[in-house]
XYZ file of C-alpha atoms in Angstrom:
130
model
C 67.647 122.068 265.067
C 65.716 121.284 261.929
C 67.274 119.553 258.928
C 66.521 122.558 256.636
C 68.282 125.127 258.882
C 71.348 122.827 259.278
C 71.506 122.440 255.561
C 71.423 126.185 255.121
C 74.300 126.666 257.502
C 76.336 124.005 255.739
C 75.639 125.624 252.284
C 76.630 128.990 253.558
C 79.896 127.520 254.887
C 80.765 126.011 251.476
C 80.809 128.727 248.702
C 81.006 126.174 245.832
C 77.742 124.388 246.867
C 74.347 125.235 245.434
C 72.733 128.064 247.298
C 69.520 127.224 249.090
C 68.061 130.627 249.711
C 67.137 133.322 247.142
C 69.635 135.691 248.738
C 72.332 133.140 248.321
C 71.529 132.715 244.614
C 71.502 136.504 244.165
C 74.899 136.727 245.847
C 76.236 133.890 243.727
C 74.858 135.398 240.464
C 76.421 138.798 241.339
C 79.728 137.243 241.998
C 79.638 135.179 238.784
C 78.554 138.172 236.704
C 81.450 140.564 237.440
C 83.939 138.468 239.394
C 84.008 140.618 242.455
C 80.466 140.287 243.919
C 80.298 144.149 244.089
C 78.198 146.622 242.169
C 78.840 146.650 238.472
C 76.599 149.742 238.042
C 78.156 152.521 240.188
C 75.697 155.240 239.064
C 72.635 153.399 240.473
C 74.300 151.010 242.843
C 72.008 148.214 241.757
C 74.543 145.442 241.172
C 73.835 142.617 238.840
C 70.202 143.445 238.397
C 70.799 146.742 236.657
C 69.712 145.293 233.315
C 66.231 144.767 234.828
C 65.751 148.316 235.621
C 65.753 149.543 231.959
C 62.618 150.535 230.350
C 60.794 148.182 227.921
C 61.370 149.361 224.319
C 58.243 150.758 222.752
C 56.669 148.969 219.900
C 56.966 150.119 216.351
C 53.741 152.055 215.900
C 54.356 152.654 212.238
C 53.721 148.972 211.506
C 50.253 148.115 210.132
C 48.358 145.822 212.417
C 46.907 143.908 209.459
C 49.696 141.588 208.347
C 48.477 139.481 205.444
C 45.121 139.096 203.906
C 41.881 138.861 205.655
C 41.752 135.107 205.028
C 45.300 134.531 206.327
C 44.394 136.386 209.436
C 41.212 134.447 209.882
C 42.952 131.113 209.320
C 45.633 132.100 211.929
C 42.956 133.125 214.412
C 41.054 129.842 214.033
C 44.345 127.866 214.319
C 45.082 129.747 217.618
C 41.507 129.098 218.847
C 41.899 125.423 218.315
C 45.294 125.400 220.053
C 43.856 127.213 223.039
C 40.959 124.831 223.233
C 43.351 121.869 223.338
C 44.877 123.336 226.502
C 41.400 123.415 228.332
C 40.773 120.947 231.011
C 37.380 119.551 230.063
C 35.176 118.201 232.866
C 34.172 114.535 232.788
C 30.590 113.468 232.166
C 30.020 112.723 235.818
C 31.227 116.314 236.768
C 28.856 117.815 234.253
C 25.896 115.875 235.657
C 26.745 116.897 239.250
C 27.316 120.504 238.325
C 24.041 120.622 236.370
C 22.182 119.124 239.389
C 23.753 121.611 241.745
C 22.684 124.558 239.420
C 19.142 123.194 239.079
C 18.771 122.819 242.801
C 20.157 126.314 243.427
C 17.771 127.843 240.822
C 14.797 126.012 242.343
C 15.703 127.306 245.808
C 16.101 130.882 244.535
C 12.716 130.639 242.716
C 11.081 129.383 245.777
C 12.645 132.119 247.947
C 11.622 134.878 245.616
C 8.065 133.362 245.390
C 7.851 133.226 249.238
C 9.101 136.891 249.572
C 6.682 137.987 246.838
C 3.794 136.298 248.677
C 4.813 137.718 251.999
C 5.188 141.279 250.597
C 1.846 140.990 248.802
C 0.095 139.999 252.069
C 1.801 142.807 253.954
C 0.785 145.449 251.315
C -2.858 144.129 251.267
C -2.857 144.122 255.120
C -1.480 147.806 255.173
C -3.489 149.376 252.431
C -6.459 146.944 252.492
């Protein structure tokens, strides 16, 4: 028997231990939520997850999308652009050189392939129509 399955069995035997499986965590959350572990929403029978079944409230459509002046919005946009660029994983110089070499080799191969096909089709057309 694997160590993981024996651990699951031990956890299921002890109700106070931390649950290992997702089903155990749901059971534990349901029991902690209403004290009985049963369904707290009798109309739908969904238990502790009944709050997740509600619709997302709609946004207020009467609000104007332009909050603040043009310059304030532009400044906020640029600030957010800089914040996103800081999150980017930039490649190293060596990676850039390797990627550039790979692209140039691929482009040279495709140019040679298209040139060879063009030459072959031109020979075939001249052979057919003379």
